[in-house]
CSV table of C-alpha atoms in Angstrom, one decimal:
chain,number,residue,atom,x,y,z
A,109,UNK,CA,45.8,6.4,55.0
A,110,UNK,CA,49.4,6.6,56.7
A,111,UNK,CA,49.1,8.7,59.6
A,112,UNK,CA,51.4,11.9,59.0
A,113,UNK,CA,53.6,11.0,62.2
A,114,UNK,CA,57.1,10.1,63.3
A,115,UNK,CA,57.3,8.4,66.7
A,116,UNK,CA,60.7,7.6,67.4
A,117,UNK,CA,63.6,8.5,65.5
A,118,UNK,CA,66.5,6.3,66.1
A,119,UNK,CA,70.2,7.0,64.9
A,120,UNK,CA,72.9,4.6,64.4
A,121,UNK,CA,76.0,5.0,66.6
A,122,UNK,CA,79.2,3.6,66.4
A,123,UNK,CA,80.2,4.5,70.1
A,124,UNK,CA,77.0,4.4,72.1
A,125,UNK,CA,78.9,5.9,75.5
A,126,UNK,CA,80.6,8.2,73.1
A,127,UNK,CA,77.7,9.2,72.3
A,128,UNK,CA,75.5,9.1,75.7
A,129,UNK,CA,78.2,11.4,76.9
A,130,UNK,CA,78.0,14.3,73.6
A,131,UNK,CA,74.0,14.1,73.8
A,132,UNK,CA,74.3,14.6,77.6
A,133,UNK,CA,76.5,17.1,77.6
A,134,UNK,CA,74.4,19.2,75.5
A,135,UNK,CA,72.2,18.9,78.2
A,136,UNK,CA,69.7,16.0,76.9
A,137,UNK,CA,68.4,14.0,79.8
A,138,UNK,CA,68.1,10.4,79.4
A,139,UNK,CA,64.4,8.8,79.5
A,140,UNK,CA,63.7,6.0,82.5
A,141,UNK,CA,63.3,3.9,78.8
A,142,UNK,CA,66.8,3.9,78.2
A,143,UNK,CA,68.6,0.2,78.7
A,144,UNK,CA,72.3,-0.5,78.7
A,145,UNK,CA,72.5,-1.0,74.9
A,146,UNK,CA,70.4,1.9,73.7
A,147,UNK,CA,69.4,5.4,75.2
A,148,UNK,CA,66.0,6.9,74.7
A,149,UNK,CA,65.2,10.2,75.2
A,150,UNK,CA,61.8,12.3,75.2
A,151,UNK,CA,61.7,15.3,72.5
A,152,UNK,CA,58.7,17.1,71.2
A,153,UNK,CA,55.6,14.7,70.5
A,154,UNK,CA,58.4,11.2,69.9
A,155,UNK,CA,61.5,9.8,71.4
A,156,UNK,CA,64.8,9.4,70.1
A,157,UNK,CA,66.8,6.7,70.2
A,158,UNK,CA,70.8,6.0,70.0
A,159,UNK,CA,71.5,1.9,69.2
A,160,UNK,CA,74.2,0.7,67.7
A,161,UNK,CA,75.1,0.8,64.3
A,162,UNK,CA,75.3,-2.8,63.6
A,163,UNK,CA,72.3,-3.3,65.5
A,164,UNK,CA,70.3,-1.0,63.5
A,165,UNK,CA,71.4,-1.9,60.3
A,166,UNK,CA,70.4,-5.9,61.4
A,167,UNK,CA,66.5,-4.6,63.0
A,168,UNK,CA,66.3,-2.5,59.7
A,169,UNK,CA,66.9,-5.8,58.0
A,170,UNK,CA,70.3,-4.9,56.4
A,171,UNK,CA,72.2,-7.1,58.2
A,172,UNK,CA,76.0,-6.4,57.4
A,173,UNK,CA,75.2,-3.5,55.4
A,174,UNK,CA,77.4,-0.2,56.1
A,175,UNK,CA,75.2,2.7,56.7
A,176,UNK,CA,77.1,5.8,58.5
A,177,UNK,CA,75.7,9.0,57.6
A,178,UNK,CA,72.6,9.3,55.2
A,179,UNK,CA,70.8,12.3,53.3
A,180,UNK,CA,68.7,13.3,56.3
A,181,UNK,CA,69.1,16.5,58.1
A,182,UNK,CA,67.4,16.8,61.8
A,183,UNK,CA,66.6,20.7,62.7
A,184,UNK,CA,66.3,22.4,65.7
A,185,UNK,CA,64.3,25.9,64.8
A,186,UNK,CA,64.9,28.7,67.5
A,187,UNK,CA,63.4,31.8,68.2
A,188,UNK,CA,66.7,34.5,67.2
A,189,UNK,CA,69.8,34.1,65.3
A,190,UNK,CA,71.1,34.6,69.2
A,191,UNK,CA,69.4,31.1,70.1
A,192,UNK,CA,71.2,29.6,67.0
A,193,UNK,CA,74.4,30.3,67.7
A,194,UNK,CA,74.5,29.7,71.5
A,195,UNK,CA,73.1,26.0,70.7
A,196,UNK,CA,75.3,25.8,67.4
A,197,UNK,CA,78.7,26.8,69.9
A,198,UNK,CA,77.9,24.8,72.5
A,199,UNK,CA,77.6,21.9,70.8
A,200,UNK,CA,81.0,22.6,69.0
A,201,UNK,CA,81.9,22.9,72.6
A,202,UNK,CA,81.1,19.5,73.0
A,203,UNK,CA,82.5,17.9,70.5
A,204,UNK,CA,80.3,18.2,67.4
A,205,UNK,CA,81.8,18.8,64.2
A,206,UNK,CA,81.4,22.1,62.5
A,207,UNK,CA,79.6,21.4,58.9
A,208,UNK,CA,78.4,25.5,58.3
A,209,UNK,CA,78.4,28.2,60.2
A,210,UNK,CA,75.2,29.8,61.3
A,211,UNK,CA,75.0,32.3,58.6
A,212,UNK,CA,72.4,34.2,56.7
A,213,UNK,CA,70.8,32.1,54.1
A,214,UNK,CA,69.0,32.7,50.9
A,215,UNK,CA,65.5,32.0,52.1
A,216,UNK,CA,65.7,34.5,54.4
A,217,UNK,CA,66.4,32.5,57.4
A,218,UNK,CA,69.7,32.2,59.5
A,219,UNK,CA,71.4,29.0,59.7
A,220,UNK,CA,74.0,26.4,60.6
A,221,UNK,CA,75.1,23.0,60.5
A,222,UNK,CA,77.3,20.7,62.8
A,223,UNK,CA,77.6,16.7,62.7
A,224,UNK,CA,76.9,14.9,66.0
A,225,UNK,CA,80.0,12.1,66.3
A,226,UNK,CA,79.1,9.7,64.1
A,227,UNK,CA,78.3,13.1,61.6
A,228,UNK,CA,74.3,12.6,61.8
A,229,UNK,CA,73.7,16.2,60.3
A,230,UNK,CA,72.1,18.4,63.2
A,231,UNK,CA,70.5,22.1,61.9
A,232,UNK,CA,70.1,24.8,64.1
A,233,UNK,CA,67.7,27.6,62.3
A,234,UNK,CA,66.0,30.8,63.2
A,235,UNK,CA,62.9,30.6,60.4
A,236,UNK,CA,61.3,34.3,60.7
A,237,UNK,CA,58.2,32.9,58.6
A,238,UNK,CA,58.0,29.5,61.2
A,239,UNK,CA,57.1,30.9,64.7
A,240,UNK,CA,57.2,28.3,67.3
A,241,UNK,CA,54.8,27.0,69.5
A,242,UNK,CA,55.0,28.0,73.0
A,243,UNK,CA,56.2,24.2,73.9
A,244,UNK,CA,59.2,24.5,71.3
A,245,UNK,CA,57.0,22.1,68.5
A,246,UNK,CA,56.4,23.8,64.9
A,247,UNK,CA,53.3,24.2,63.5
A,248,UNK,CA,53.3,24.8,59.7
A,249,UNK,CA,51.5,28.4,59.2
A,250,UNK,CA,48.9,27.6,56.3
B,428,UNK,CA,71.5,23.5,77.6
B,429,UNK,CA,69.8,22.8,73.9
B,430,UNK,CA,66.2,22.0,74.3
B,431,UNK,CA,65.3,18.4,73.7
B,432,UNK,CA,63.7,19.1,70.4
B,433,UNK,CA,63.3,18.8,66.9
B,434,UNK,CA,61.3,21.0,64.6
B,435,UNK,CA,62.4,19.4,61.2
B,436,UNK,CA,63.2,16.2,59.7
B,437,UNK,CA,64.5,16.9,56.0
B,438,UNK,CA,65.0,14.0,53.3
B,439,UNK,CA,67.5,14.2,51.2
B,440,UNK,CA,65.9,12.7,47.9
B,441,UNK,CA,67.2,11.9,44.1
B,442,UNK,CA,63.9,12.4,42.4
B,443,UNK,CA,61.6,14.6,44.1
B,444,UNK,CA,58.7,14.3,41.7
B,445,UNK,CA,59.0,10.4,42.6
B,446,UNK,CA,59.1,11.3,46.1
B,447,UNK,CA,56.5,13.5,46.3
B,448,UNK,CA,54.0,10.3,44.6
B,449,UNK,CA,55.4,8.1,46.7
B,450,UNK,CA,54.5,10.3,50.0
B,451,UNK,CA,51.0,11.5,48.4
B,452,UNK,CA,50.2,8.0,47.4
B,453,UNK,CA,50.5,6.9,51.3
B,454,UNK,CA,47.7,9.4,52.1
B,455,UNK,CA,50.6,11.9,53.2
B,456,UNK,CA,48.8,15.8,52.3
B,457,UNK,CA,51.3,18.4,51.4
B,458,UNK,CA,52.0,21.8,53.5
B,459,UNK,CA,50.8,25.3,51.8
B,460,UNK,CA,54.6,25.9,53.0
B,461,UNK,CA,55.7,23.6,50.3
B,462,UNK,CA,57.7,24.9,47.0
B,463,UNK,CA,58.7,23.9,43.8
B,464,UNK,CA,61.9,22.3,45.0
B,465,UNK,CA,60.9,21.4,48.5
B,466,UNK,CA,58.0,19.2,49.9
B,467,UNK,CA,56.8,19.4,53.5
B,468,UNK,CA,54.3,17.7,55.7
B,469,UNK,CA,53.1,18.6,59.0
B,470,UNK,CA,53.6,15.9,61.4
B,471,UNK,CA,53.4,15.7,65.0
B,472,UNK,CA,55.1,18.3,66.7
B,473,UNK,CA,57.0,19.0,63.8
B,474,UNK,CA,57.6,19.4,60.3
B,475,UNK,CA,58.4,16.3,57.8
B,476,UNK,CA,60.2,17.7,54.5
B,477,UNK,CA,61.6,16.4,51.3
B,478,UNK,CA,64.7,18.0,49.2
B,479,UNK,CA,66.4,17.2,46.6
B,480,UNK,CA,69.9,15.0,47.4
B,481,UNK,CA,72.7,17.6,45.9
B,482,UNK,CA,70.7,20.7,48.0
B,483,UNK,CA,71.0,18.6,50.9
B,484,UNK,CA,74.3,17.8,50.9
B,485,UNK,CA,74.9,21.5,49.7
B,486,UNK,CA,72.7,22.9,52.2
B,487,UNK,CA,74.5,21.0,55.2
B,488,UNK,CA,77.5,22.4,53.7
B,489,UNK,CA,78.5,18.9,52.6
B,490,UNK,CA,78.5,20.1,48.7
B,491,UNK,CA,79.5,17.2,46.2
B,492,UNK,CA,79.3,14.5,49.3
B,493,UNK,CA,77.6,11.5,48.6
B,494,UNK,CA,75.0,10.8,51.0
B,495,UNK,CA,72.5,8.6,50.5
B,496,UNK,CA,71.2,5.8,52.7
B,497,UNK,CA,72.1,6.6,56.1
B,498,UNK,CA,71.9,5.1,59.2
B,499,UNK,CA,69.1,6.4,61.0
B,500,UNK,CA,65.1,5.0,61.2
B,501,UNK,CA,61.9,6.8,61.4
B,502,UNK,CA,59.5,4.9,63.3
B,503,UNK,CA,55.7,5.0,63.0
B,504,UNK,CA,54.4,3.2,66.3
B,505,UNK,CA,50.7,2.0,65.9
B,506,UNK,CA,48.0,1.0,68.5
B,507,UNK,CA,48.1,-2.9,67.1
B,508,UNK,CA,49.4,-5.7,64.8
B,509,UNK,CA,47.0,-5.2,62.5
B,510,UNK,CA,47.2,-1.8,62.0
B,511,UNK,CA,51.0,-2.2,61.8
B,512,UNK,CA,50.7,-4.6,58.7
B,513,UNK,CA,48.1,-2.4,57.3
B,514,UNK,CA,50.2,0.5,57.0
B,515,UNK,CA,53.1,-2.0,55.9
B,516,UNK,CA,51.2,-3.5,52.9
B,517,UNK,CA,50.0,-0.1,52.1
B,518,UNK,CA,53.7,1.1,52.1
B,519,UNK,CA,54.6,-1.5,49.8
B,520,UNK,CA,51.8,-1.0,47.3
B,521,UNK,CA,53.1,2.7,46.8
B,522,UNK,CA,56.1,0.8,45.7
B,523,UNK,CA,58.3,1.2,48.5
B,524,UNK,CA,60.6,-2.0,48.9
B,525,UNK,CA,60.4,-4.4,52.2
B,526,UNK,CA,63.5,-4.4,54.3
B,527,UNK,CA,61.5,-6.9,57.1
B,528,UNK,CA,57.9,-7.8,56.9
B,529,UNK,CA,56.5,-7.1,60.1
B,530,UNK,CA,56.9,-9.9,63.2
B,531,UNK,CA,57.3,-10.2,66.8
B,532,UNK,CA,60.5,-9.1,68.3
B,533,UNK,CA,62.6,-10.0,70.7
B,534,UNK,CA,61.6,-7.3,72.9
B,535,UNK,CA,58.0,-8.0,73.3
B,536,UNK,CA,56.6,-6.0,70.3
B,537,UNK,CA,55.8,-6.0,66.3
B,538,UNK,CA,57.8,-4.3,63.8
B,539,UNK,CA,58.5,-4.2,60.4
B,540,UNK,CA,60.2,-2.0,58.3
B,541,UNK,CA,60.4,-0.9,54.8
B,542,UNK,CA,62.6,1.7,52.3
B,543,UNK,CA,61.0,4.7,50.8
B,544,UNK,CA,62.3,5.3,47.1
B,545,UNK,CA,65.6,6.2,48.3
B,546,UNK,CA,66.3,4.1,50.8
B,547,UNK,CA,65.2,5.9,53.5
B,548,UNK,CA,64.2,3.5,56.5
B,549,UNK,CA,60.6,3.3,58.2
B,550,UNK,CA,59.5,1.5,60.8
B,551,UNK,CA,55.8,0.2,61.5
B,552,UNK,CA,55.7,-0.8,64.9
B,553,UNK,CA,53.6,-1.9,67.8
B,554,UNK,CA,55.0,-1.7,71.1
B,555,UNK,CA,52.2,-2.7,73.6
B,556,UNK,CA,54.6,-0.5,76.2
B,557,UNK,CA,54.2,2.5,74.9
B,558,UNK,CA,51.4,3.5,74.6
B,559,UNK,CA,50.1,6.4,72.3
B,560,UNK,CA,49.1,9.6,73.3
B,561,UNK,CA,45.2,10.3,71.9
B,562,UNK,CA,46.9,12.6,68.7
B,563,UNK,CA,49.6,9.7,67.9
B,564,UNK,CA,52.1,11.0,69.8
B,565,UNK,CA,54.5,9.4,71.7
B,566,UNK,CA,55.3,10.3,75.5
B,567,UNK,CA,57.6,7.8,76.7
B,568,UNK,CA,56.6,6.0,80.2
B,569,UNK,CA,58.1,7.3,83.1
């Protein structure tokens, strides 16, 4: 069996002190890990990663391929709708791209959508049926 | 300052019934939060889910975008080769397709990575300086 578990997720950047600078100023600390040509830094449980976009695509063993921005959303759940849109503004603040506004949304959550520089898809929900842990992780309710 | 986090990693897939085998096969057990239209798995720390392609891009309010393979990896760090290549082969038995078979790299470790139906990137990994937290977590080194 595959353990159910992500250690490290790594996104493609075209600009890594472009981005260095957006992730820091959303107030993301870099990891002691982190090396001149890619950043680490420590979220809930696994690290994440910014490496270069040609440099990923050759480790991923695709070489040459163009990869940009993929069907993959990353979420941040919060506690309120208040949470949502103070992270969801001051990451617009910072340069993020707006993709949706946090908004009420059909299943009964609040939501919103903005794209990190290179438009890597970043959520920011308030789940009323997903409470948190107290460290910020999510635990599935059964 | 938005908390170093992430609660959700959503996978924007063309075939979800596909997906779903694909995931299963791999020894992956499906959440009681799962629907008809959406998958998810609890992971470490957080929640793994799978949806179709045209929700995603409609969800991330991105409706009609193309989105695809993206560039972004999801790595699965092990405690050893072996178990790296074991979890490789097993991946490719389910039918996913190699992008690298695993090998030592350049910075001291074992990696290999393959494409899940759609494209999506994994990487199987050893990385004898990081070690694993006792759940298969990752807490990077100071």
């Amino acid at each position: 069996m595959t353990p159910q578990r992500v250690t490290l997720i790594t996104l493609g950047v075209s600009d890594l002190l472009r981005s260095r600078e957006f992730y820091k100023a959303m107030g993301w600390r870099e990891s002691g890990q982190s090396q001149e040509n890619v950043a680490f830094f420590q979220i809930n449980g696994m690290a994440l990663g910014l490496f270069g976009m040609e440099s990923l695509a050759e480790d991923q063993g695709r070489k040459g391929k163009s990869l940009g921005t993929g069907a993959i959303s990353l979420a941040q759940n919060f506690t309120s709708p208040r949470d949502v849109d103070e992270a969801f503004n001051r990451a617009v603040k910072c340069g993020a791209t707006m993709l949706k506004k946090p908004q009420n949304v059909f299943w009964g959550g609040y939501s919103g959508y903005y794209a990190d520089p290179d438009g890597h898809a970043w959520e920011v929900a308030y789940n009323p049926f997903w409470p948190l842990e107290e460290d910020g992780s999510l635990r599935l309710p059964n």
